[in-house]
Amino acid sequence: MDEEEEHHKLNGDDNNNHVSKKQKLLQKFITDSEILNEFSHHQSGIARINNGSFGCCPASIIAAQKHWQLKYLQQPDDFYFNHLRKGILESRTVIKNLINADDVDEVSIVDNATTAAAIVLQHIAREFVEGRYQKGDAAVMLHYAYGAVKKSIQAYVTRAGGYVIEAHLPFPVSSNDEIICEFRKALEKGKENGRRVRLAVIDHITSMPSVVVPVKELVKICREEGVDQVFVDAAHAIGNVDINMKDIGADFYTSNLHKWFFCPPSIAFLYCRKRTGFREDVHHPVVSHEYGNGLAIESSWIGTRDYSSQLVVPDVIEFVNRFEGGIDGIRKRNHEVVIEMGEMLAKAWGMELGCPPDMCSSMVMIGLPSCLEISSEADTLNLRTHLRDKFKIEVPIHFQALKDGENMDNDCGVTGYVRISHQIYNKVDDYYRLRDAINLLIRDGFTCKMLHSN
């Protein structure tokens, strides 16, 4: 088959990727001015320290995307029959090598992690509906699972008869052991009254609050406890933390490439582990004429749409390799700088980080002083808008309800945490602006009550 031949050809490129020591010494890495040019389309004057929400895309990748868009518009039939599937296979192969999967057939490209969640959870729902899982069997997820994933579990698994249990993770958190302990409790609850735990949904990096979860350990516990299927929602992972499918061992794993891997929206991968006895009943929610040809092929054609973002992955590899250490070097430097900036902010405000540095990725949570009187989700949204409109700072804020015994009048009553990101376009001044804005609000006696509408 043509695709198989192309697959082998692509997989045989590994030897060409090795660069001699002499070549490495001669290699000229990207300069600061070139980085500035790559992101000159960003709105000027904004302290953009929220890469975690929507990511970023360099100008050279936008140009590559435009090339694919024009290629389609110039001759759609030629694009469809001669370029689209080959290009998506090349992107899938790059991803397969990045995540250390066994086979390119384990990798599908979809729009985003929310789409991937729908694919996995519809598969689980069919297991209930068709009687392979019993009504009342359990699904376990983390309390801080992403909102859309929680809604998808409700829409598919709960309605199909699944009993959903949340592992209530602590925050602030001081160690992986705290997460592991709460997760074990949730699994034990799932097995009460003779139930089976059919599914575990585990975040690799929680979104809000942002914490790197000990995913390998949790997957291992799931195997020991007989959980049927494990789905890792790793929306923030690729380009942000090290990911290795062979080490993690999950059945399903998804990550967005537009957040920390410089792709334009919308592109994510969904890894589906091949294993003995696994039923090939995983399908794209949009049924096209490719239905039944495997998820990867189904996902590569869901009707006429813009596929250009899925075709630029090889160009992104070229972009990140302009940096010392490639994508690994970028994520290492992002982590080091965001920790430094987080600790600077914590010291300036007399606060603490939400978790230890080794539980942070390229995002860090920092407590906000209680004198700001953040008392609800609405307060965090109002304060975020205030920082955007008055100070030109874009940063998300997390509301953390008080624990029993805490109150707003004592030092432990921290109810707000700011989540800062660091990506290659950020400058130290972005974080100083946030520091100074919060200090100014405190000096002026500001409270979130002042933002309440009449």
Short mmCIF file of C-alpha atoms in Angstrom, two decimals:
data_model
loop_
_atom_site.label_atom_id
_atom_site.label_comp_id
_atom_site.label_asym_id
_atom_site.label_seq_id
_atom_site.Cartn_x
_atom_site.Cartn_y
_atom_site.Cartn_z
CA MET A 1 0.00 0.00 0.00
CA ASP A 2 1.19 3.56 -0.75
CA GLU A 3 0.58 4.72 2.83
CA GLU A 4 2.56 1.80 4.26
CA GLU A 5 5.47 2.54 1.92
CA GLU A 6 5.37 6.18 2.96
CA HIS A 7 5.20 5.09 6.61
CA HIS A 8 8.39 3.02 6.28
CA LYS A 9 10.10 5.78 4.36
CA LEU A 10 9.25 8.30 7.08
CA ASN A 11 10.28 5.97 9.87
CA GLY A 12 13.57 5.38 8.14
CA ASP A 13 14.57 9.00 8.45
CA ASP A 14 15.95 8.58 11.97
CA ASN A 15 19.57 8.24 10.85
CA ASN A 16 19.33 11.49 8.90
CA ASN A 17 18.33 13.33 12.06
CA HIS A 18 21.65 12.71 13.76
CA VAL A 19 23.92 15.72 13.58
CA SER A 20 27.66 15.30 14.01
CA LYS A 21 29.46 17.04 16.86
CA LYS A 22 31.25 19.22 14.35
CA GLN A 23 27.95 20.29 12.76
CA LYS A 24 26.50 21.06 16.19
CA LEU A 25 29.47 23.31 16.95
CA LEU A 26 28.94 25.15 13.68
CA GLN A 27 25.17 25.45 14.11
CA LYS A 28 23.88 28.99 14.60
CA PHE A 29 20.96 29.12 16.97
CA ILE A 30 18.09 31.57 16.72
CA THR A 31 18.86 35.08 17.98
CA ASP A 32 16.78 37.29 20.28
CA SER A 33 15.92 39.60 17.40
CA GLU A 34 14.76 36.65 15.31
CA ILE A 35 12.53 35.48 18.16
CA LEU A 36 11.12 38.98 18.37
CA ASN A 37 10.36 38.91 14.64
CA GLU A 38 8.69 35.50 14.92
CA PHE A 39 6.17 36.97 17.36
CA SER A 40 5.90 40.52 16.02
CA HIS A 41 2.22 39.85 15.28
CA HIS A 42 1.46 39.73 19.01
CA GLN A 43 -0.43 42.80 20.20
CA SER A 44 2.14 45.25 21.47
CA GLY A 45 2.12 46.60 25.00
CA ILE A 46 0.51 43.51 26.55
CA ALA A 47 2.16 41.44 29.29
CA ARG A 48 1.06 38.14 27.79
CA ILE A 49 1.80 35.63 30.54
CA ASN A 50 -1.00 33.20 29.76
CA ASN A 51 0.51 30.94 27.13
CA GLY A 52 -1.20 28.03 28.88
CA SER A 53 -4.68 28.90 27.63
CA PHE A 54 -4.23 29.37 23.90
CA GLY A 55 -0.55 28.91 23.13
CA CYS A 56 1.28 30.84 20.42
CA CYS A 57 2.33 30.40 16.82
CA PRO A 58 5.51 31.85 15.24
CA ALA A 59 5.37 33.79 11.99
CA SER A 60 7.33 31.11 10.11
CA ILE A 61 4.72 28.50 11.06
CA ILE A 62 1.88 30.84 10.10
CA ALA A 63 3.59 31.15 6.69
CA ALA A 64 3.82 27.36 6.40
CA GLN A 65 0.14 27.09 7.25
CA LYS A 66 -0.72 29.68 4.60
CA HIS A 67 1.23 27.62 2.06
CA TRP A 68 -0.99 24.61 2.76
CA GLN A 69 -4.15 26.72 2.68
CA LEU A 70 -3.24 28.12 -0.73
CA LYS A 71 -2.27 24.67 -2.00
CA TYR A 72 -5.80 23.52 -1.21
CA LEU A 73 -7.52 26.60 -2.64
CA GLN A 74 -5.47 26.49 -5.85
CA GLN A 75 -6.45 22.92 -6.73
CA PRO A 76 -8.62 21.14 -4.14
CA ASP A 77 -8.77 17.81 -5.96
CA ASP A 78 -4.99 17.58 -6.29
CA PHE A 79 -4.63 18.53 -2.64
CA TYR A 80 -7.13 15.91 -1.49
CA PHE A 81 -5.93 13.00 -3.63
CA ASN A 82 -2.18 13.65 -3.69
CA HIS A 83 -1.15 15.63 -0.61
CA LEU A 84 -3.54 15.56 2.35
CA ARG A 85 -3.22 11.98 3.57
CA LYS A 86 0.50 11.87 2.90
CA GLY A 87 1.01 15.13 4.82
CA ILE A 88 -1.06 14.00 7.80
CA LEU A 89 0.83 10.71 7.90
CA GLU A 90 4.09 12.66 8.01
CA SER A 91 2.78 14.73 10.94
CA ARG A 92 1.58 11.59 12.73
CA THR A 93 5.00 10.01 12.26
CA VAL A 94 6.75 13.04 13.74
CA ILE A 95 4.40 12.88 16.73
CA LYS A 96 4.91 9.12 17.08
CA ASN A 97 8.67 9.69 17.40
CA LEU A 98 8.24 12.61 19.81
CA ILE A 99 6.09 10.60 22.22
CA ASN A 100 7.93 7.28 21.82
CA ALA A 101 4.90 5.30 20.66
CA ASP A 102 5.39 1.82 19.22
CA ASP A 103 3.48 2.35 15.99
CA VAL A 104 2.27 5.30 13.92
CA ASP A 105 -1.13 3.61 13.79
CA GLU A 106 -1.46 4.40 17.51
CA VAL A 107 -1.43 8.12 16.72
CA SER A 108 -4.44 10.05 15.39
CA ILE A 109 -4.66 13.79 14.81
CA VAL A 110 -7.80 15.59 15.98
CA ASP A 111 -8.83 19.19 16.53
CA ASN A 112 -8.11 19.45 20.26
CA ALA A 113 -8.02 17.53 23.52
CA THR A 114 -11.75 18.09 24.01
CA THR A 115 -12.42 16.21 20.78
CA ALA A 116 -10.08 13.44 21.96
CA ALA A 117 -12.00 13.21 25.23
CA ALA A 118 -15.27 12.85 23.30
CA ILE A 119 -13.76 10.01 21.27
CA VAL A 120 -12.59 8.10 24.33
CA LEU A 121 -15.67 8.72 26.44
CA GLN A 122 -18.08 7.78 23.64
CA HIS A 123 -16.12 4.54 23.37
CA ILE A 124 -16.58 3.95 27.12
CA ALA A 125 -20.30 4.79 26.85
CA ARG A 126 -20.73 2.10 24.17
CA GLU A 127 -19.15 -0.41 26.53
CA PHE A 128 -21.98 0.35 29.01
CA VAL A 129 -24.78 0.57 26.46
CA GLU A 130 -23.83 -2.70 24.76
CA GLY A 131 -23.55 -4.57 28.07
CA ARG A 132 -19.81 -5.19 28.32
CA TYR A 133 -19.76 -2.92 31.37
CA GLN A 134 -22.48 -3.17 33.99
CA LYS A 135 -24.71 -0.28 35.06
CA GLY A 136 -23.19 1.23 38.19
CA ASP A 137 -19.60 0.31 37.34
CA ALA A 138 -17.32 3.21 38.20
CA ALA A 139 -15.27 5.85 36.43
CA VAL A 140 -12.71 7.79 38.49
CA MET A 141 -11.46 11.26 37.61
CA LEU A 142 -9.54 14.01 39.37
CA HIS A 143 -11.49 16.77 41.08
CA TYR A 144 -9.47 19.32 39.08
CA ALA A 145 -10.21 17.69 35.72
CA TYR A 146 -10.77 20.22 32.96
CA GLY A 147 -14.35 21.52 32.88
CA ALA A 148 -15.10 20.31 29.35
CA VAL A 149 -13.85 16.82 30.22
CA LYS A 150 -16.05 16.74 33.31
CA LYS A 151 -19.02 17.73 31.15
CA SER A 152 -18.11 15.04 28.61
CA ILE A 153 -18.02 12.40 31.34
CA GLN A 154 -21.45 13.58 32.44
CA ALA A 155 -22.76 13.60 28.86
CA TYR A 156 -21.47 10.16 27.87
CA VAL A 157 -20.44 7.98 30.83
CA THR A 158 -22.99 9.03 33.46
CA ARG A 159 -25.90 8.90 31.00
CA ALA A 160 -24.81 5.43 29.88
CA GLY A 161 -24.97 4.15 33.48
CA GLY A 162 -21.50 4.79 34.86
CA TYR A 163 -20.98 5.84 38.48
CA VAL A 164 -18.52 8.74 38.54
CA ILE A 165 -16.17 9.36 41.47
CA GLU A 166 -13.91 12.39 41.89
CA ALA A 167 -10.52 12.15 43.57
CA HIS A 168 -10.41 15.33 45.67
CA LEU A 169 -6.84 16.47 45.25
CA PRO A 170 -5.41 18.95 47.76
CA PHE A 171 -4.31 22.44 46.79
CA PRO A 172 -1.94 23.93 47.72
CA VAL A 173 -0.07 20.66 47.46
CA SER A 174 3.36 19.84 48.86
CA SER A 175 4.13 16.37 47.47
CA ASN A 176 3.13 13.70 44.99
CA ASP A 177 2.24 11.44 47.91
CA GLU A 178 -0.74 13.64 48.73
CA ILE A 179 -2.12 13.15 45.21
CA ILE A 180 -1.42 9.40 45.22
CA CYS A 181 -3.15 8.98 48.58
CA GLU A 182 -6.34 10.72 47.45
CA PHE A 183 -6.36 8.81 44.16
CA ARG A 184 -6.13 5.49 45.99
CA LYS A 185 -9.08 6.52 48.16
CA ALA A 186 -11.16 7.22 45.04
CA LEU A 187 -10.29 3.81 43.56
CA GLU A 188 -11.26 2.12 46.82
CA LYS A 189 -14.59 3.93 46.77
CA GLY A 190 -15.07 2.87 43.17
CA LYS A 191 -14.80 -0.79 44.14
CA GLU A 192 -17.34 -0.61 46.97
CA ASN A 193 -20.45 -2.79 46.77
CA GLY A 194 -18.86 -5.11 44.24
CA ARG A 195 -18.43 -2.46 41.53
CA ARG A 196 -15.67 -2.57 38.93
CA VAL A 197 -13.63 0.51 38.10
CA ARG A 198 -13.86 0.59 34.32
CA LEU A 199 -12.18 3.91 33.59
CA ALA A 200 -9.72 6.30 35.18
CA VAL A 201 -9.30 9.80 33.73
CA ILE A 202 -6.00 11.31 34.87
CA ASP A 203 -4.61 14.75 34.07
CA HIS A 204 -0.89 14.96 33.34
CA ILE A 205 -0.92 18.68 34.13
CA THR A 206 -4.05 20.10 35.71
CA SER A 207 -5.16 23.36 34.17
CA MET A 208 -6.46 25.38 37.12
CA PRO A 209 -4.82 25.13 39.54
CA SER A 210 -1.82 24.02 37.54
CA VAL A 211 0.07 21.05 39.01
CA VAL A 212 2.12 18.31 37.33
CA VAL A 213 0.48 15.04 38.36
CA PRO A 214 2.58 11.87 38.98
CA VAL A 215 0.92 10.24 36.01
CA LYS A 216 3.20 7.20 35.69
CA GLU A 217 2.61 6.27 39.31
CA LEU A 218 -1.17 6.68 39.00
CA VAL A 219 -1.32 4.57 35.84
CA LYS A 220 0.72 1.87 37.59
CA ILE A 221 -1.73 1.92 40.53
CA CYS A 222 -4.62 1.58 38.07
CA ARG A 223 -3.01 -1.55 36.61
CA GLU A 224 -2.46 -3.01 40.07
CA GLU A 225 -6.09 -2.31 41.01
CA GLY A 226 -7.57 -3.82 37.85
CA VAL A 227 -8.88 -0.63 36.22
CA ASP A 228 -9.96 -1.58 32.70
CA GLN A 229 -8.98 1.54 30.77
CA VAL A 230 -6.87 4.60 31.59
CA PHE A 231 -7.24 7.90 29.73
CA VAL A 232 -4.64 10.61 30.35
CA ASP A 233 -5.80 14.13 29.54
CA ALA A 234 -2.49 15.86 28.89
CA ALA A 235 -3.74 18.97 27.11
CA HIS A 236 -0.72 21.01 28.30
CA ALA A 237 1.94 18.31 28.02
CA ILE A 238 3.68 18.15 24.65
CA GLY A 239 6.44 20.78 24.56
CA ASN A 240 5.95 21.40 28.28
CA VAL A 241 7.01 18.19 30.07
CA ASP A 242 8.68 14.98 28.99
CA ILE A 243 6.18 12.44 27.66
CA ASN A 244 6.92 8.83 26.81
CA MET A 245 4.12 6.45 25.93
CA LYS A 246 6.12 3.34 26.78
CA ASP A 247 6.91 4.68 30.27
CA ILE A 248 3.43 6.04 31.01
CA GLY A 249 1.56 2.96 29.84
CA ALA A 250 -1.91 4.52 29.47
CA ASP A 251 -4.52 3.18 27.06
CA PHE A 252 -5.34 6.65 25.76
CA TYR A 253 -3.32 9.86 25.94
CA THR A 254 -4.07 13.23 24.35
CA SER A 255 -2.23 16.53 24.14
CA ASN A 256 -2.76 19.80 22.26
CA LEU A 257 0.01 20.88 19.91
CA HIS A 258 -1.19 24.50 19.77
CA LYS A 259 -0.49 25.22 23.46
CA TRP A 260 3.22 24.52 24.00
CA PHE A 261 4.33 23.10 20.63
CA PHE A 262 3.91 26.23 18.47
CA CYS A 263 1.25 24.87 16.11
CA PRO A 264 -1.65 27.03 14.99
CA PRO A 265 -5.05 26.00 16.29
CA SER A 266 -6.55 23.50 16.07
CA ILE A 267 -4.47 20.36 16.44
CA ALA A 268 -4.04 17.66 19.07
CA PHE A 269 -2.98 14.04 18.98
CA LEU A 270 -4.81 11.10 20.49
CA TYR A 271 -2.69 8.05 21.29
CA CYS A 272 -4.57 4.73 21.48
CA ARG A 273 -2.36 1.92 22.74
CA LYS A 274 -2.43 -1.29 20.76
CA ARG A 275 -2.85 -4.28 23.01
CA THR A 276 -4.00 -7.88 22.93
CA GLY A 277 -7.77 -8.21 23.05
CA PHE A 278 -8.41 -4.51 22.50
CA ARG A 279 -11.63 -3.94 20.61
CA GLU A 280 -11.33 -1.62 17.62
CA ASP A 281 -14.42 0.33 18.69
CA VAL A 282 -12.87 3.78 18.89
CA HIS A 283 -14.30 6.21 16.36
CA HIS A 284 -14.30 9.88 15.49
CA PRO A 285 -17.53 11.63 16.55
CA VAL A 286 -17.96 12.93 12.99
CA VAL A 287 -18.85 9.97 10.78
CA SER A 288 -17.48 10.30 7.24
CA HIS A 289 -16.99 7.83 4.41
CA GLU A 290 -13.78 6.76 6.19
CA TYR A 291 -15.77 5.25 9.09
CA GLY A 292 -14.47 1.79 9.97
CA ASN A 293 -11.00 2.33 8.53
CA GLY A 294 -9.41 2.97 11.92
CA LEU A 295 -9.46 6.12 14.02
CA ALA A 296 -6.36 7.65 12.41
CA ILE A 297 -7.86 7.45 8.92
CA GLU A 298 -11.32 8.48 10.14
CA SER A 299 -9.79 11.56 11.76
CA SER A 300 -7.82 12.49 8.65
CA TRP A 301 -11.01 13.23 6.76
CA ILE A 302 -14.14 14.52 8.51
CA GLY A 303 -15.45 16.47 5.54
CA THR A 304 -14.34 19.63 3.79
CA ARG A 305 -12.53 21.84 6.29
CA ASP A 306 -9.16 23.54 6.85
CA TYR A 307 -6.59 20.80 7.59
CA SER A 308 -3.58 23.12 7.34
CA SER A 309 -2.83 23.21 11.08
CA GLN A 310 -2.43 19.43 11.00
CA LEU A 311 0.12 19.58 8.21
CA VAL A 312 2.72 21.97 9.67
CA VAL A 313 4.12 19.66 12.38
CA PRO A 314 7.33 18.94 10.39
CA ASP A 315 7.81 22.71 10.01
CA VAL A 316 7.46 23.11 13.79
CA ILE A 317 10.25 20.55 14.27
CA GLU A 318 12.47 22.73 12.06
CA PHE A 319 11.50 25.78 14.12
CA VAL A 320 12.23 24.28 17.54
CA ASN A 321 15.53 22.86 16.30
CA ARG A 322 16.71 26.42 15.77
CA PHE A 323 16.96 26.56 19.58
CA GLU A 324 19.73 24.96 21.60
CA GLY A 325 18.48 21.56 22.76
CA GLY A 326 15.40 21.68 20.51
CA ILE A 327 12.04 21.33 22.21
CA ASP A 328 13.63 19.74 25.30
CA GLY A 329 15.90 22.75 25.71
CA ILE A 330 12.97 25.13 25.28
CA ARG A 331 10.83 23.44 27.92
CA LYS A 332 13.77 23.21 30.35
CA ARG A 333 14.49 26.93 30.03
CA ASN A 334 10.80 27.81 30.25
CA HIS A 335 10.52 25.83 33.48
CA GLU A 336 13.61 27.44 35.02
CA VAL A 337 12.51 30.98 34.19
CA VAL A 338 8.89 30.56 35.28
CA ILE A 339 10.04 29.17 38.63
CA GLU A 340 12.38 32.14 39.05
CA MET A 341 9.59 34.58 38.19
CA GLY A 342 7.11 32.77 40.42
CA GLU A 343 9.46 32.94 43.38
CA MET A 344 10.11 36.61 42.68
CA LEU A 345 6.37 37.34 42.75
CA ALA A 346 5.81 35.25 45.87
CA LYS A 347 8.56 37.14 47.69
CA ALA A 348 7.24 40.52 46.53
CA TRP A 349 3.74 39.75 47.81
CA GLY A 350 4.77 37.82 50.92
CA MET A 351 3.11 34.67 49.57
CA GLU A 352 3.98 31.08 48.56
CA LEU A 353 3.91 28.96 45.42
CA GLY A 354 0.95 26.61 45.12
CA CYS A 355 3.24 23.58 44.84
CA PRO A 356 6.97 22.77 44.89
CA PRO A 357 9.00 23.64 41.77
CA ASP A 358 9.34 19.97 40.77
CA MET A 359 5.54 19.80 40.51
CA CYS A 360 5.43 22.78 38.13
CA SER A 361 5.81 22.75 34.37
CA SER A 362 6.11 26.02 32.44
CA MET A 363 3.22 27.31 34.54
CA VAL A 364 3.32 28.29 38.21
CA MET A 365 0.61 29.16 40.74
CA ILE A 366 1.36 32.01 43.18
CA GLY A 367 -0.87 32.98 46.07
CA LEU A 368 -2.44 36.44 46.03
CA PRO A 369 -2.64 38.49 49.25
CA SER A 370 -5.88 37.96 51.16
CA CYS A 371 -6.40 41.73 51.44
CA LEU A 372 -7.65 41.63 47.82
CA GLU A 373 -10.68 39.75 49.22
CA ILE A 374 -11.15 37.23 46.43
CA SER A 375 -14.27 35.39 47.55
CA SER A 376 -15.72 33.75 44.41
CA GLU A 377 -15.09 32.68 40.82
CA ALA A 378 -16.78 35.92 39.77
CA ASP A 379 -14.15 37.86 41.70
CA THR A 380 -11.33 36.12 39.85
CA LEU A 381 -12.91 36.93 36.49
CA ASN A 382 -13.49 40.56 37.48
CA LEU A 383 -9.93 40.94 38.75
CA ARG A 384 -8.55 39.31 35.62
CA THR A 385 -10.55 41.76 33.48
CA HIS A 386 -9.34 44.66 35.63
CA LEU A 387 -5.70 43.63 35.15
CA ARG A 388 -6.28 43.38 31.40
CA ASP A 389 -8.13 46.68 30.98
CA LYS A 390 -6.17 48.89 33.38
CA PHE A 391 -2.70 47.34 33.40
CA LYS A 392 -2.53 45.49 30.03
CA ILE A 393 -1.74 42.20 31.76
CA GLU A 394 -3.23 38.91 30.55
CA VAL A 395 -3.11 36.27 33.27
CA PRO A 396 -5.66 33.77 34.67
CA ILE A 397 -6.64 33.66 38.35
CA HIS A 398 -7.85 30.66 40.34
CA PHE A 399 -10.37 30.83 43.20
CA GLN A 400 -9.62 28.47 46.08
CA ALA A 401 -12.39 28.13 48.66
CA LEU A 402 -11.34 28.40 52.28
CA LYS A 403 -10.84 25.20 54.24
CA ASP A 404 -12.58 24.55 57.52
CA GLY A 405 -11.07 26.77 60.22
CA GLU A 406 -9.70 29.32 57.77
CA ASN A 407 -11.03 32.81 57.33
CA MET A 408 -10.17 35.95 55.41
CA ASP A 409 -8.78 37.61 58.53
CA ASN A 410 -5.86 35.27 59.15
CA ASP A 411 -2.66 34.60 57.28
CA CYS A 412 -3.72 31.17 56.00
CA GLY A 413 -6.86 32.43 54.26
CA VAL A 414 -5.48 32.48 50.71
CA THR A 415 -8.37 32.32 48.27
CA GLY A 416 -6.77 33.51 45.05
CA TYR A 417 -3.85 32.21 43.00
CA VAL A 418 -2.47 33.70 39.84
CA ARG A 419 -1.20 31.29 37.15
CA ILE A 420 1.78 32.58 35.20
CA SER A 421 3.22 30.96 32.08
CA HIS A 422 6.58 31.38 30.42
CA GLN A 423 7.20 30.91 26.71
CA ILE A 424 10.10 31.99 24.53
CA TYR A 425 8.54 35.37 23.64
CA ASN A 426 8.15 36.47 27.27
CA LYS A 427 10.35 39.11 28.93
CA VAL A 428 11.16 39.66 32.59
CA ASP A 429 9.33 42.99 32.39
CA ASP A 430 6.05 41.08 31.82
CA TYR A 431 6.29 39.64 35.34
CA TYR A 432 7.52 42.89 36.90
CA ARG A 433 4.42 44.57 35.51
CA LEU A 434 2.22 42.00 37.25
CA ARG A 435 4.21 42.41 40.47
CA ASP A 436 3.85 46.18 40.42
CA ALA A 437 0.16 46.11 39.48
CA ILE A 438 -0.77 43.91 42.45
CA ASN A 439 1.41 45.97 44.78
CA LEU A 440 -0.29 49.14 43.55
CA LEU A 441 -3.76 47.66 44.13
CA ILE A 442 -2.74 46.66 47.66
CA ARG A 443 -1.26 50.10 48.38
CA ASP A 444 -4.47 51.78 47.22
CA GLY A 445 -6.64 49.60 49.46
CA PHE A 446 -8.28 47.84 46.51
CA THR A 447 -10.63 44.90 47.11
CA CYS A 448 -12.56 42.80 44.62
CA LYS A 449 -15.81 44.15 46.09
CA MET A 450 -15.02 47.39 44.29
CA LEU A 451 -15.51 45.58 40.96
CA HIS A 452 -18.98 44.29 41.80
CA SER A 453 -21.63 45.65 39.46
CA ASN A 454 -24.45 47.66 41.02
#
